[in-house]
mmCIF file with all atom_site columns, C-alpha atoms in Angstrom:
data_model
loop_
_atom_site.group_PDB
_atom_site.id
_atom_site.type_symbol
_atom_site.label_atom_id
_atom_site.label_alt_id
_atom_site.label_comp_id
_atom_site.label_asym_id
_atom_site.label_entity_id
_atom_site.label_seq_id
_atom_site.pdbx_PDB_ins_code
_atom_site.Cartn_x
_atom_site.Cartn_y
_atom_site.Cartn_z
_atom_site.occupancy
_atom_site.B_iso_or_equiv
_atom_site.pdbx_formal_charge
_atom_site.auth_seq_id
_atom_site.auth_comp_id
_atom_site.auth_asym_id
_atom_site.auth_atom_id
_atom_site.pdbx_PDB_model_num
ATOM 1   C CA . MET A 1 1   ? -211.879 89.860  138.374 1.00 0.00 ? 237 MET A CA 1
ATOM 2   C CA . LYS A 1 2   ? -214.886 92.134  137.048 1.00 0.00 ? 238 LYS A CA 1
ATOM 3   C CA . HIS A 1 3   ? -213.307 95.910  137.621 1.00 0.00 ? 239 HIS A CA 1
ATOM 4   C CA . ILE A 1 4   ? -209.917 97.156  136.406 1.00 0.00 ? 240 ILE A CA 1
ATOM 5   C CA . LEU A 1 5   ? -209.110 100.063 138.196 1.00 0.00 ? 241 LEU A CA 1
ATOM 6   C CA . PHE A 1 6   ? -205.808 101.958 136.740 1.00 0.00 ? 242 PHE A CA 1
ATOM 7   C CA . ASP A 1 7   ? -203.455 104.862 138.156 1.00 0.00 ? 243 ASP A CA 1
ATOM 8   C CA . LEU A 1 8   ? -202.375 107.459 135.142 1.00 0.00 ? 244 LEU A CA 1
ATOM 9   C CA . ASP A 1 9   ? -199.109 108.869 135.950 1.00 0.00 ? 245 ASP A CA 1
ATOM 10  C CA . GLY A 1 10  ? -196.138 106.128 135.929 1.00 0.00 ? 246 GLY A CA 1
ATOM 11  C CA . THR A 1 11  ? -198.789 103.152 134.904 1.00 0.00 ? 247 THR A CA 1
ATOM 12  C CA . LEU A 1 12  ? -200.031 104.051 131.799 1.00 0.00 ? 248 LEU A CA 1
ATOM 13  C CA . ILE A 1 13  ? -198.061 107.299 130.881 1.00 0.00 ? 249 ILE A CA 1
ATOM 14  C CA . ASP A 1 14  ? -195.022 109.070 131.216 1.00 0.00 ? 250 ASP A CA 1
ATOM 15  C CA . SER A 1 15  ? -195.527 112.426 132.050 1.00 0.00 ? 251 SER A CA 1
ATOM 16  C CA . ALA A 1 16  ? -192.497 112.883 134.187 1.00 0.00 ? 252 ALA A CA 1
ATOM 17  C CA . PRO A 1 17  ? -190.324 115.235 131.886 1.00 0.00 ? 253 PRO A CA 1
ATOM 18  C CA . SER A 1 18  ? -193.355 117.690 131.053 1.00 0.00 ? 254 SER A CA 1
ATOM 19  C CA . ILE A 1 19  ? -194.495 118.030 134.703 1.00 0.00 ? 255 ILE A CA 1
ATOM 20  C CA . LEU A 1 20  ? -190.704 118.462 136.312 1.00 0.00 ? 256 LEU A CA 1
ATOM 21  C CA . ALA A 1 21  ? -190.245 120.833 133.305 1.00 0.00 ? 257 ALA A CA 1
ATOM 22  C CA . CYS A 1 22  ? -193.630 122.498 134.315 1.00 0.00 ? 258 CYS A CA 1
ATOM 23  C CA . PHE A 1 23  ? -192.613 122.774 138.004 1.00 0.00 ? 259 PHE A CA 1
ATOM 24  C CA . ALA A 1 24  ? -188.832 123.991 137.070 1.00 0.00 ? 260 ALA A CA 1
ATOM 25  C CA . LEU A 1 25  ? -190.857 127.223 135.319 1.00 0.00 ? 261 LEU A CA 1
ATOM 26  C CA . ALA A 1 26  ? -193.311 127.833 138.038 1.00 0.00 ? 262 ALA A CA 1
ATOM 27  C CA . LEU A 1 27  ? -189.917 127.893 140.475 1.00 0.00 ? 263 LEU A CA 1
ATOM 28  C CA . GLU A 1 28  ? -188.216 130.528 138.424 1.00 0.00 ? 264 GLU A CA 1
ATOM 29  C CA . ARG A 1 29  ? -190.792 132.416 137.503 1.00 0.00 ? 265 ARG A CA 1
ATOM 30  C CA . SER A 1 30  ? -191.061 133.071 141.256 1.00 0.00 ? 266 SER A CA 1
ATOM 31  C CA . SER A 1 31  ? -187.105 133.203 141.433 1.00 0.00 ? 267 SER A CA 1
ATOM 32  C CA . ILE A 1 32  ? -187.238 130.216 143.426 1.00 0.00 ? 268 ILE A CA 1
ATOM 33  C CA . GLN A 1 33  ? -184.608 127.449 143.963 1.00 0.00 ? 269 GLN A CA 1
ATOM 34  C CA . PRO A 1 34  ? -185.652 124.226 144.329 1.00 0.00 ? 270 PRO A CA 1
ATOM 35  C CA . THR A 1 35  ? -185.044 122.291 148.034 1.00 0.00 ? 271 THR A CA 1
ATOM 36  C CA . CYS A 1 36  ? -184.498 118.810 146.173 1.00 0.00 ? 272 CYS A CA 1
ATOM 37  C CA . PRO A 1 37  ? -183.658 117.642 142.928 1.00 0.00 ? 273 PRO A CA 1
ATOM 38  C CA . LEU A 1 38  ? -186.191 117.727 140.647 1.00 0.00 ? 274 LEU A CA 1
ATOM 39  C CA . ASP A 1 39  ? -186.897 113.966 139.652 1.00 0.00 ? 275 ASP A CA 1
ATOM 40  C CA . ARG A 1 40  ? -189.125 111.361 139.018 1.00 0.00 ? 276 ARG A CA 1
ATOM 41  C CA . SER A 1 41  ? -189.534 110.620 142.966 1.00 0.00 ? 277 SER A CA 1
ATOM 42  C CA . LEU A 1 42  ? -191.760 113.658 142.618 1.00 0.00 ? 278 LEU A CA 1
ATOM 43  C CA . ILE A 1 43  ? -194.492 112.662 140.130 1.00 0.00 ? 279 ILE A CA 1
ATOM 44  C CA . GLY A 1 44  ? -197.861 111.092 141.837 1.00 0.00 ? 280 GLY A CA 1
ATOM 45  C CA . PRO A 1 45  ? -198.845 113.072 145.285 1.00 0.00 ? 281 PRO A CA 1
ATOM 46  C CA . PRO A 1 46  ? -201.018 115.925 144.807 1.00 0.00 ? 282 PRO A CA 1
ATOM 47  C CA . LEU A 1 47  ? -199.909 119.094 143.502 1.00 0.00 ? 283 LEU A CA 1
ATOM 48  C CA . ILE A 1 48  ? -199.836 121.421 146.393 1.00 0.00 ? 284 ILE A CA 1
ATOM 49  C CA . ASN A 1 49  ? -198.302 118.858 148.649 1.00 0.00 ? 285 ASN A CA 1
ATOM 50  C CA . THR A 1 50  ? -195.292 118.364 145.711 1.00 0.00 ? 286 THR A CA 1
ATOM 51  C CA . LEU A 1 51  ? -195.084 122.505 145.538 1.00 0.00 ? 287 LEU A CA 1
ATOM 52  C CA . LYS A 1 52  ? -194.293 122.530 149.499 1.00 0.00 ? 288 LYS A CA 1
ATOM 53  C CA . LYS A 1 53  ? -191.954 120.072 149.185 1.00 0.00 ? 289 LYS A CA 1
ATOM 54  C CA . ILE A 1 54  ? -189.747 121.292 146.162 1.00 0.00 ? 290 ILE A CA 1
ATOM 55  C CA . SER A 1 55  ? -190.258 125.293 147.484 1.00 0.00 ? 291 SER A CA 1
ATOM 56  C CA . GLY A 1 56  ? -189.906 124.658 150.769 1.00 0.00 ? 292 GLY A CA 1
ATOM 57  C CA . ILE A 1 57  ? -192.783 127.380 150.833 1.00 0.00 ? 293 ILE A CA 1
ATOM 58  C CA . SER A 1 58  ? -195.908 126.347 153.453 1.00 0.00 ? 294 SER A CA 1
ATOM 59  C CA . ASP A 1 59  ? -197.195 129.923 153.185 1.00 0.00 ? 295 ASP A CA 1
ATOM 60  C CA . PRO A 1 60  ? -201.034 129.159 151.015 1.00 0.00 ? 296 PRO A CA 1
ATOM 61  C CA . SER A 1 61  ? -201.217 132.187 149.365 1.00 0.00 ? 297 SER A CA 1
ATOM 62  C CA . ARG A 1 62  ? -197.477 131.718 147.533 1.00 0.00 ? 298 ARG A CA 1
ATOM 63  C CA . LEU A 1 63  ? -198.376 128.361 147.315 1.00 0.00 ? 299 LEU A CA 1
ATOM 64  C CA . ALA A 1 64  ? -201.403 128.770 145.388 1.00 0.00 ? 300 ALA A CA 1
ATOM 65  C CA . ARG A 1 65  ? -199.815 131.345 142.586 1.00 0.00 ? 301 ARG A CA 1
ATOM 66  C CA . LEU A 1 66  ? -197.071 128.584 142.703 1.00 0.00 ? 302 LEU A CA 1
ATOM 67  C CA . ALA A 1 67  ? -199.679 126.276 141.671 1.00 0.00 ? 303 ALA A CA 1
ATOM 68  C CA . ALA A 1 68  ? -201.589 128.560 139.554 1.00 0.00 ? 304 ALA A CA 1
ATOM 69  C CA . ASP A 1 69  ? -197.975 128.845 137.027 1.00 0.00 ? 305 ASP A CA 1
ATOM 70  C CA . PHE A 1 70  ? -197.714 125.201 137.357 1.00 0.00 ? 306 PHE A CA 1
ATOM 71  C CA . LYS A 1 71  ? -201.780 124.221 136.222 1.00 0.00 ? 307 LYS A CA 1
ATOM 72  C CA . ARG A 1 72  ? -200.595 127.097 133.388 1.00 0.00 ? 308 ARG A CA 1
ATOM 73  C CA . TYR A 1 73  ? -197.920 125.873 131.902 1.00 0.00 ? 309 TYR A CA 1
ATOM 74  C CA . TYR A 1 74  ? -198.570 122.392 132.314 1.00 0.00 ? 310 TYR A CA 1
ATOM 75  C CA . ASP A 1 75  ? -202.489 122.654 130.793 1.00 0.00 ? 311 ASP A CA 1
ATOM 76  C CA . GLU A 1 76  ? -201.558 124.823 127.807 1.00 0.00 ? 312 GLU A CA 1
ATOM 77  C CA . GLU A 1 77  ? -198.728 123.054 126.782 1.00 0.00 ? 313 GLU A CA 1
ATOM 78  C CA . GLY A 1 78  ? -197.321 120.662 129.020 1.00 0.00 ? 314 GLY A CA 1
ATOM 79  C CA . TYR A 1 79  ? -199.019 117.851 128.824 1.00 0.00 ? 315 TYR A CA 1
ATOM 80  C CA . LYS A 1 80  ? -198.511 117.627 125.007 1.00 0.00 ? 316 LYS A CA 1
ATOM 81  C CA . GLU A 1 81  ? -195.126 116.030 125.855 1.00 0.00 ? 317 GLU A CA 1
ATOM 82  C CA . THR A 1 82  ? -197.020 113.276 127.496 1.00 0.00 ? 318 THR A CA 1
ATOM 83  C CA . LEU A 1 83  ? -195.977 109.830 126.303 1.00 0.00 ? 319 LEU A CA 1
ATOM 84  C CA . GLU A 1 84  ? -197.541 106.228 126.631 1.00 0.00 ? 320 GLU A CA 1
ATOM 85  C CA . TYR A 1 85  ? -195.676 103.682 127.823 1.00 0.00 ? 321 TYR A CA 1
ATOM 86  C CA . SER A 1 86  ? -194.817 101.155 125.194 1.00 0.00 ? 322 SER A CA 1
ATOM 87  C CA . ARG A 1 87  ? -198.322 99.270  123.878 1.00 0.00 ? 323 ARG A CA 1
ATOM 88  C CA . VAL A 1 88  ? -200.373 100.489 126.490 1.00 0.00 ? 324 VAL A CA 1
ATOM 89  C CA . THR A 1 89  ? -203.352 100.969 123.770 1.00 0.00 ? 325 THR A CA 1
ATOM 90  C CA . GLU A 1 90  ? -203.275 97.746  123.038 1.00 0.00 ? 326 GLU A CA 1
ATOM 91  C CA . VAL A 1 91  ? -203.436 96.607  126.449 1.00 0.00 ? 327 VAL A CA 1
ATOM 92  C CA . LEU A 1 92  ? -206.209 98.959  126.993 1.00 0.00 ? 328 LEU A CA 1
ATOM 93  C CA . GLU A 1 93  ? -207.613 97.916  123.809 1.00 0.00 ? 329 GLU A CA 1
ATOM 94  C CA . PHE A 1 94  ? -208.045 94.148  125.112 1.00 0.00 ? 330 PHE A CA 1
ATOM 95  C CA . VAL A 1 95  ? -208.683 94.453  128.835 1.00 0.00 ? 331 VAL A CA 1
ATOM 96  C CA . ALA A 1 96  ? -211.491 97.039  127.869 1.00 0.00 ? 332 ALA A CA 1
ATOM 97  C CA . SER A 1 97  ? -212.863 94.756  125.663 1.00 0.00 ? 333 SER A CA 1
ATOM 98  C CA . CYS A 1 98  ? -213.431 91.855  128.645 1.00 0.00 ? 334 CYS A CA 1
ATOM 99  C CA . TYR A 1 99  ? -213.686 94.266  131.636 1.00 0.00 ? 335 TYR A CA 1
ATOM 100 C CA . PRO A 1 100 ? -215.010 97.717  132.587 1.00 0.00 ? 336 PRO A CA 1
ATOM 101 C CA . VAL A 1 101 ? -212.073 100.060 132.984 1.00 0.00 ? 337 VAL A CA 1
ATOM 102 C CA . TYR A 1 102 ? -211.787 103.073 135.209 1.00 0.00 ? 338 TYR A CA 1
ATOM 103 C CA . ILE A 1 103 ? -208.869 105.645 136.150 1.00 0.00 ? 339 ILE A CA 1
ATOM 104 C CA . VAL A 1 104 ? -208.021 106.644 139.523 1.00 0.00 ? 340 VAL A CA 1
ATOM 105 C CA . THR A 1 105 ? -205.342 109.443 139.385 1.00 0.00 ? 341 THR A CA 1
ATOM 106 C CA . ASN A 1 106 ? -204.158 112.311 141.312 1.00 0.00 ? 342 ASN A CA 1
ATOM 107 C CA . LYS A 1 107 ? -203.655 114.584 138.584 1.00 0.00 ? 343 LYS A CA 1
ATOM 108 C CA . ARG A 1 108 ? -206.299 116.994 137.629 1.00 0.00 ? 344 ARG A CA 1
ATOM 109 C CA . GLN A 1 109 ? -209.408 116.175 135.673 1.00 0.00 ? 345 GLN A CA 1
ATOM 110 C CA . PHE A 1 110 ? -208.634 118.975 133.017 1.00 0.00 ? 346 PHE A CA 1
ATOM 111 C CA . PRO A 1 111 ? -204.953 117.826 131.608 1.00 0.00 ? 347 PRO A CA 1
ATOM 112 C CA . THR A 1 112 ? -206.208 113.882 132.373 1.00 0.00 ? 348 THR A CA 1
ATOM 113 C CA . SER A 1 113 ? -209.118 114.453 130.048 1.00 0.00 ? 349 SER A CA 1
ATOM 114 C CA . LYS A 1 114 ? -206.476 116.097 127.706 1.00 0.00 ? 350 LYS A CA 1
ATOM 115 C CA . ILE A 1 115 ? -204.539 113.645 128.040 1.00 0.00 ? 351 ILE A CA 1
ATOM 116 C CA . ILE A 1 116 ? -206.709 110.717 127.331 1.00 0.00 ? 352 ILE A CA 1
ATOM 117 C CA . SER A 1 117 ? -208.422 112.440 124.248 1.00 0.00 ? 353 SER A CA 1
ATOM 118 C CA . MET A 1 118 ? -204.660 113.446 123.048 1.00 0.00 ? 354 MET A CA 1
ATOM 119 C CA . LEU A 1 119 ? -203.769 109.561 123.593 1.00 0.00 ? 355 LEU A CA 1
ATOM 120 C CA . GLY A 1 120 ? -207.047 108.202 121.804 1.00 0.00 ? 356 GLY A CA 1
ATOM 121 C CA . TRP A 1 121 ? -208.451 106.369 124.799 1.00 0.00 ? 357 TRP A CA 1
ATOM 122 C CA . ASP A 1 122 ? -211.862 108.085 125.203 1.00 0.00 ? 358 ASP A CA 1
ATOM 123 C CA . ARG A 1 123 ? -213.516 104.708 124.151 1.00 0.00 ? 359 ARG A CA 1
ATOM 124 C CA . PHE A 1 124 ? -211.616 102.441 127.019 1.00 0.00 ? 360 PHE A CA 1
ATOM 125 C CA . PHE A 1 125 ? -213.233 103.700 130.381 1.00 0.00 ? 361 PHE A CA 1
ATOM 126 C CA . VAL A 1 126 ? -216.479 103.864 132.227 1.00 0.00 ? 362 VAL A CA 1
ATOM 127 C CA . GLY A 1 127 ? -214.964 105.938 134.372 1.00 0.00 ? 363 GLY A CA 1
ATOM 128 C CA . VAL A 1 128 ? -211.892 108.865 134.870 1.00 0.00 ? 364 VAL A CA 1
ATOM 129 C CA . TYR A 1 129 ? -211.650 110.130 137.977 1.00 0.00 ? 365 TYR A CA 1
ATOM 130 C CA . ALA A 1 130 ? -209.089 113.012 138.816 1.00 0.00 ? 366 ALA A CA 1
ATOM 131 C CA . GLN A 1 131 ? -208.108 114.505 142.182 1.00 0.00 ? 367 GLN A CA 1
ATOM 132 C CA . ASP A 1 132 ? -210.744 117.436 141.512 1.00 0.00 ? 368 ASP A CA 1
ATOM 133 C CA . SER A 1 133 ? -213.397 114.867 140.345 1.00 0.00 ? 369 SER A CA 1
ATOM 134 C CA . PHE A 1 134 ? -214.796 114.926 144.272 1.00 0.00 ? 370 PHE A CA 1
ATOM 135 C CA . GLU A 1 135 ? -215.985 117.712 146.642 1.00 0.00 ? 371 GLU A CA 1
ATOM 136 C CA . SER A 1 136 ? -212.844 117.143 148.376 1.00 0.00 ? 372 SER A CA 1
ATOM 137 C CA . SER A 1 137 ? -209.704 117.345 146.299 1.00 0.00 ? 373 SER A CA 1
ATOM 138 C CA . SER A 1 138 ? -207.706 116.821 149.430 1.00 0.00 ? 374 SER A CA 1
ATOM 139 C CA . MET A 1 139 ? -208.687 113.076 149.670 1.00 0.00 ? 375 MET A CA 1
ATOM 140 C CA . THR A 1 140 ? -206.124 110.340 149.535 1.00 0.00 ? 376 THR A CA 1
ATOM 141 C CA . LYS A 1 141 ? -205.756 107.703 146.496 1.00 0.00 ? 377 LYS A CA 1
ATOM 142 C CA . MET A 1 142 ? -207.568 105.414 148.889 1.00 0.00 ? 378 MET A CA 1
ATOM 143 C CA . GLN A 1 143 ? -210.341 107.515 149.865 1.00 0.00 ? 379 GLN A CA 1
ATOM 144 C CA . ALA A 1 144 ? -210.827 108.228 145.482 1.00 0.00 ? 380 ALA A CA 1
ATOM 145 C CA . LEU A 1 145 ? -210.771 104.475 145.151 1.00 0.00 ? 381 LEU A CA 1
ATOM 146 C CA . THR A 1 146 ? -213.124 103.753 147.690 1.00 0.00 ? 382 THR A CA 1
ATOM 147 C CA . ARG A 1 147 ? -215.439 106.349 146.700 1.00 0.00 ? 383 ARG A CA 1
ATOM 148 C CA . VAL A 1 148 ? -215.085 105.270 142.894 1.00 0.00 ? 384 VAL A CA 1
ATOM 149 C CA . LYS A 1 149 ? -216.178 101.371 144.098 1.00 0.00 ? 385 LYS A CA 1
ATOM 150 C CA . ASP A 1 150 ? -219.364 103.308 145.733 1.00 0.00 ? 386 ASP A CA 1
ATOM 151 C CA . ILE A 1 151 ? -220.179 105.298 143.035 1.00 0.00 ? 387 ILE A CA 1
ATOM 152 C CA . HIS A 1 152 ? -219.759 102.202 140.532 1.00 0.00 ? 388 HIS A CA 1
ATOM 153 C CA . LYS A 1 153 ? -221.100 99.804  143.232 1.00 0.00 ? 389 LYS A CA 1
ATOM 154 C CA . ILE A 1 154 ? -217.691 97.640  142.627 1.00 0.00 ? 390 ILE A CA 1
ATOM 155 C CA . ASN A 1 155 ? -216.978 94.666  145.175 1.00 0.00 ? 391 ASN A CA 1
ATOM 156 C CA . SER A 1 156 ? -213.595 94.902  146.368 1.00 0.00 ? 392 SER A CA 1
ATOM 157 C CA . ARG A 1 157 ? -213.203 91.089  145.784 1.00 0.00 ? 393 ARG A CA 1
ATOM 158 C CA . SER A 1 158 ? -213.826 91.693  142.213 1.00 0.00 ? 394 SER A CA 1
ATOM 159 C CA . ALA A 1 159 ? -211.316 94.403  141.380 1.00 0.00 ? 395 ALA A CA 1
ATOM 160 C CA . VAL A 1 160 ? -207.933 94.897  140.716 1.00 0.00 ? 396 VAL A CA 1
ATOM 161 C CA . TYR A 1 161 ? -205.963 98.431  140.869 1.00 0.00 ? 397 TYR A CA 1
ATOM 162 C CA . VAL A 1 162 ? -203.217 98.782  138.966 1.00 0.00 ? 398 VAL A CA 1
ATOM 163 C CA . GLY A 1 163 ? -201.032 101.409 140.272 1.00 0.00 ? 399 GLY A CA 1
ATOM 164 C CA . GLY A 1 164 ? -197.543 102.712 140.037 1.00 0.00 ? 400 GLY A CA 1
ATOM 165 C CA . PRO A 1 165 ? -195.339 103.435 142.969 1.00 0.00 ? 401 PRO A CA 1
ATOM 166 C CA . TYR A 1 166 ? -195.422 101.525 146.185 1.00 0.00 ? 402 TYR A CA 1
ATOM 167 C CA . ARG A 1 167 ? -197.411 103.839 147.732 1.00 0.00 ? 403 ARG A CA 1
ATOM 168 C CA . ASP A 1 168 ? -200.266 103.268 145.430 1.00 0.00 ? 404 ASP A CA 1
ATOM 169 C CA . TRP A 1 169 ? -200.111 99.706  146.662 1.00 0.00 ? 405 TRP A CA 1
ATOM 170 C CA . GLU A 1 170 ? -200.276 100.641 150.408 1.00 0.00 ? 406 GLU A CA 1
#
């Protein structure tokens, strides 16, 4: 291996409690009852997709308001509740001393940068790529990974992607 690319949520950090709390606040502000349990299975997909699922709403303007509320709660306070998984800093320190290390996440760049800075991880990553790092924020994880490989001239055979849920493996 010559390059290691990491997912963020569910791989390096546990942001589920704060994300789920922000979903609940956004729904509550709009007087919407969730259509499914607000649990860890919701973490990972793009925000709008998750908001559609938990609200049952498909109207773009209503979804945009929900997303704005979620972002405001998460970006101001929610991100501060993010926890690193046990010994991740030690692992990143070792891995980054041996290989170029990257993050490719469905999280937005603003809170991603705040979390990485809060945890003191800025020094570990050659590149940090979020959902809105590219011209199309509707990219799939595979498309984003392909784009990062192109930007950094990474050969797929010399790289590994470390992701959390099964959908990232796919």
